[in-house]
Amino acid sequence: MAVRFPLYVKSLYESAERVPQPQAQAIDVVVRSRLDGAMASPFTADSPLASSVMASPNLDERCAPVELIVLHYTGMPEEDAALARLCDAEAKVSSHYVVRENGEVVQLVAEEKRAWHAGVSCWRGASDINSRSIGIEIVNPGHDGDCPPYPDPQIAAVIALCRDILARNGIRRDQVLAHSDIAPTRKQDPGEWFPWGRLAAEGVGLWVEPAPLDDTSGAEADAGEAAAFIGALAGYGYGITPADPPEVKAAVVAAFQRHFRPARGDGKVDRSSIETLRRLLAARQALVVGA
């Protein structure tokens, strides 16, 4: 597959014409830095679903086998500016794939390489999630952009891409995670409005029907129930211990709620969250046994 860098530059300059001057100047700087030698070596797309390759220089060698897919939102108002940042050597961030709003899939880093998307993170006791994962950035302005819904063509493309990656890399479906799952004190993406249930219906990620949230089930749990819930979260994979301070525990609980019980993500342990996690653990056990 040819690297379509000239078209990328053209699209960036077209984008720059539509944005305020300071942002346009920033795009110009990124494009010029790419043209002056920051462009990484071109490679062949790993997925047949990638319509183009825009090689990012922000990568290195993996230190562990791939076992996860991590989903992000770009969190920027302009999708071409987000692509520019992921390909800017000075930004020191990247992902393996970007999925545009129209469903176009762009690959930035070869899957055999370690992209820089996870940051300080942890899952099931392991750090260096960059080495262990394939990162997918989904174009969406995120919480700072009023949380717009993800377009149907974009979600369909995310599902297809994840299915392809899962199949080629032998990754179990429950190992598709949110950025906020692995970095709950720092990140909120892809957000509580991300349609995890739709993905799970297509074999991507694990999802159970959240327990109802009402006056009874939404009541805060007692200390013993809360402690057991924290232990169960750690058992599922979240980076949390009984010794963590209250603010860390609340951030991890909120991350779980944002992904699996999105009706309310206040970080408080309630009986609805407890029951939802119980269902989730049972579903994963059934998945493991049936594998």
PDB file of C-alpha atoms in Angstrom, residues 110-213:
ATOM      1  CA  ALA A 110       3.054  -0.956  12.377  1.00  0.00           C
ATOM      2  CA  GLU A 111       1.510  -3.403  14.825  1.00  0.00           C
ATOM      3  CA  GLU A 112       4.881  -5.040  15.473  1.00  0.00           C
ATOM      4  CA  LYS A 113       6.121  -1.730  16.914  1.00  0.00           C
ATOM      5  CA  ARG A 114       5.317  -0.051  20.223  1.00  0.00           C
ATOM      6  CA  ALA A 115       3.199   3.063  19.723  1.00  0.00           C
ATOM      7  CA  TRP A 116       3.064   5.706  22.447  1.00  0.00           C
ATOM      8  CA  HIS A 117      -0.612   5.950  23.346  1.00  0.00           C
ATOM      9  CA  ALA A 118      -1.183   4.492  26.821  1.00  0.00           C
ATOM     10  CA  GLY A 119       1.078   6.609  29.008  1.00  0.00           C
ATOM     11  CA  VAL A 120       1.448   5.660  32.664  1.00  0.00           C
ATOM     12  CA  SER A 121      -0.985   2.776  32.930  1.00  0.00           C
ATOM     13  CA  CYS A 122      -1.658  -0.639  34.410  1.00  0.00           C
ATOM     14  CA  TRP A 123      -3.860  -3.673  33.776  1.00  0.00           C
ATOM     15  CA  ARG A 124      -3.911  -6.985  35.629  1.00  0.00           C
ATOM     16  CA  GLY A 125      -0.736  -6.049  37.450  1.00  0.00           C
ATOM     17  CA  ALA A 126       1.249  -5.292  34.306  1.00  0.00           C
ATOM     18  CA  SER A 127       2.622  -1.901  33.353  1.00  0.00           C
ATOM     19  CA  ASP A 128       4.130  -0.818  30.028  1.00  0.00           C
ATOM     20  CA  ILE A 129       0.741  -1.190  28.385  1.00  0.00           C
ATOM     21  CA  ASN A 130       2.232   0.386  25.262  1.00  0.00           C
ATOM     22  CA  SER A 131       4.253  -2.803  24.739  1.00  0.00           C
ATOM     23  CA  ARG A 132       1.265  -5.040  25.409  1.00  0.00           C
ATOM     24  CA  SER A 133      -1.369  -3.302  23.316  1.00  0.00           C
ATOM     25  CA  ILE A 134      -2.545  -1.964  19.994  1.00  0.00           C
ATOM     26  CA  GLY A 135      -3.881   1.573  20.330  1.00  0.00           C
ATOM     27  CA  ILE A 136      -6.797   2.958  18.329  1.00  0.00           C
ATOM     28  CA  GLU A 137      -7.568   6.680  18.392  1.00  0.00           C
ATOM     29  CA  ILE A 138     -11.177   7.457  17.473  1.00  0.00           C
ATOM     30  CA  VAL A 139     -11.777  10.971  16.198  1.00  0.00           C
ATOM     31  CA  ASN A 140     -14.053  12.717  18.705  1.00  0.00           C
ATOM     32  CA  PRO A 141     -13.564  16.006  20.585  1.00  0.00           C
ATOM     33  CA  GLY A 142     -14.466  14.276  23.836  1.00  0.00           C
ATOM     34  CA  HIS A 143     -15.493  15.802  27.129  1.00  0.00           C
ATOM     35  CA  ASP A 144     -13.991  19.187  26.256  1.00  0.00           C
ATOM     36  CA  GLY A 145     -16.058  19.203  23.053  1.00  0.00           C
ATOM     37  CA  ASP A 146     -19.478  18.545  24.633  1.00  0.00           C
ATOM     38  CA  CYS A 147     -19.344  14.763  24.125  1.00  0.00           C
ATOM     39  CA  PRO A 148     -20.859  14.446  20.624  1.00  0.00           C
ATOM     40  CA  PRO A 149     -22.111  10.971  19.666  1.00  0.00           C
ATOM     41  CA  TYR A 150     -19.829   8.737  17.653  1.00  0.00           C
ATOM     42  CA  PRO A 151     -21.201   8.494  14.073  1.00  0.00           C
ATOM     43  CA  ASP A 152     -22.513   5.114  12.933  1.00  0.00           C
ATOM     44  CA  PRO A 153     -19.960   4.707  10.089  1.00  0.00           C
ATOM     45  CA  GLN A 154     -17.158   5.388  12.541  1.00  0.00           C
ATOM     46  CA  ILE A 155     -18.375   2.816  15.081  1.00  0.00           C
ATOM     47  CA  ALA A 156     -18.890   0.251  12.319  1.00  0.00           C
ATOM     48  CA  ALA A 157     -15.273   0.815  11.267  1.00  0.00           C
ATOM     49  CA  VAL A 158     -14.022   0.506  14.860  1.00  0.00           C
ATOM     50  CA  ILE A 159     -15.877  -2.801  15.214  1.00  0.00           C
ATOM     51  CA  ALA A 160     -14.497  -4.174  11.951  1.00  0.00           C
ATOM     52  CA  LEU A 161     -10.953  -3.061  12.775  1.00  0.00           C
ATOM     53  CA  CYS A 162     -11.068  -4.548  16.279  1.00  0.00           C
ATOM     54  CA  ARG A 163     -12.437  -7.838  14.960  1.00  0.00           C
ATOM     55  CA  ASP A 164      -9.600  -7.984  12.446  1.00  0.00           C
ATOM     56  CA  ILE A 165      -6.952  -7.223  15.087  1.00  0.00           C
ATOM     57  CA  LEU A 166      -8.431  -9.717  17.554  1.00  0.00           C
ATOM     58  CA  ALA A 167      -8.437 -12.473  14.942  1.00  0.00           C
ATOM     59  CA  ARG A 168      -4.938 -11.849  13.597  1.00  0.00           C
ATOM     60  CA  ASN A 169      -3.326 -11.507  17.022  1.00  0.00           C
ATOM     61  CA  GLY A 170      -5.257 -14.159  18.933  1.00  0.00           C
ATOM     62  CA  ILE A 171      -6.546 -11.657  21.498  1.00  0.00           C
ATOM     63  CA  ARG A 172      -9.565 -12.600  23.584  1.00  0.00           C
ATOM     64  CA  ARG A 173     -12.543 -10.286  23.124  1.00  0.00           C
ATOM     65  CA  ASP A 174     -12.633  -9.127  26.769  1.00  0.00           C
ATOM     66  CA  GLN A 175      -9.159  -7.652  26.315  1.00  0.00           C
ATOM     67  CA  VAL A 176     -10.568  -4.622  24.478  1.00  0.00           C
ATOM     68  CA  LEU A 177     -10.322  -1.790  26.991  1.00  0.00           C
ATOM     69  CA  ALA A 178     -10.895   1.917  27.426  1.00  0.00           C
ATOM     70  CA  HIS A 179      -7.971   4.251  27.973  1.00  0.00           C
ATOM     71  CA  SER A 180      -9.709   5.171  31.225  1.00  0.00           C
ATOM     72  CA  ASP A 181      -9.642   1.510  32.317  1.00  0.00           C
ATOM     73  CA  ILE A 182      -5.848   1.392  32.252  1.00  0.00           C
ATOM     74  CA  ALA A 183      -5.217   4.986  33.425  1.00  0.00           C
ATOM     75  CA  PRO A 184      -8.256   5.831  35.590  1.00  0.00           C
ATOM     76  CA  THR A 185      -6.699   8.681  37.541  1.00  0.00           C
ATOM     77  CA  ARG A 186      -5.652  10.490  34.348  1.00  0.00           C
ATOM     78  CA  LYS A 187      -8.058   9.673  31.542  1.00  0.00           C
ATOM     79  CA  GLN A 188     -11.781   9.535  30.738  1.00  0.00           C
ATOM     80  CA  ASP A 189     -11.741   8.374  27.120  1.00  0.00           C
ATOM     81  CA  PRO A 190     -13.473   7.121  25.074  1.00  0.00           C
ATOM     82  CA  GLY A 191     -16.192   8.336  27.447  1.00  0.00           C
ATOM     83  CA  GLU A 192     -19.377   7.176  29.079  1.00  0.00           C
ATOM     84  CA  TRP A 193     -21.347   7.699  25.856  1.00  0.00           C
ATOM     85  CA  PHE A 194     -19.172   5.287  23.874  1.00  0.00           C
ATOM     86  CA  PRO A 195     -21.409   2.395  22.673  1.00  0.00           C
ATOM     87  CA  TRP A 196     -19.675  -0.554  24.334  1.00  0.00           C
ATOM     88  CA  GLY A 197     -22.832  -2.648  24.136  1.00  0.00           C
ATOM     89  CA  ARG A 198     -22.930  -2.293  20.365  1.00  0.00           C
ATOM     90  CA  LEU A 199     -19.309  -3.413  20.109  1.00  0.00           C
ATOM     91  CA  ALA A 200     -19.900  -6.420  22.356  1.00  0.00           C
ATOM     92  CA  ALA A 201     -22.879  -7.494  20.261  1.00  0.00           C
ATOM     93  CA  GLU A 202     -20.379  -7.821  17.386  1.00  0.00           C
ATOM     94  CA  GLY A 203     -17.813  -9.764  19.405  1.00  0.00           C
ATOM     95  CA  VAL A 204     -15.652  -6.821  20.477  1.00  0.00           C
ATOM     96  CA  GLY A 205     -15.154  -6.303  24.196  1.00  0.00           C
ATOM     97  CA  LEU A 206     -17.142  -7.734  27.078  1.00  0.00           C
ATOM     98  CA  TRP A 207     -20.463  -6.272  28.162  1.00  0.00           C
ATOM     99  CA  VAL A 208     -23.292  -7.280  30.463  1.00  0.00           C
ATOM    100  CA  GLU A 209     -26.625  -5.603  31.038  1.00  0.00           C
ATOM    101  CA  PRO A 210     -25.935  -3.064  33.801  1.00  0.00           C
ATOM    102  CA  ALA A 211     -27.878  -3.644  36.999  1.00  0.00           C
ATOM    103  CA  PRO A 212     -30.799  -1.225  37.402  1.00  0.00           C
ATOM    104  CA  LEU A 213     -30.085   2.061  39.118  1.00  0.00           C
TER     105      LEU A 213
END
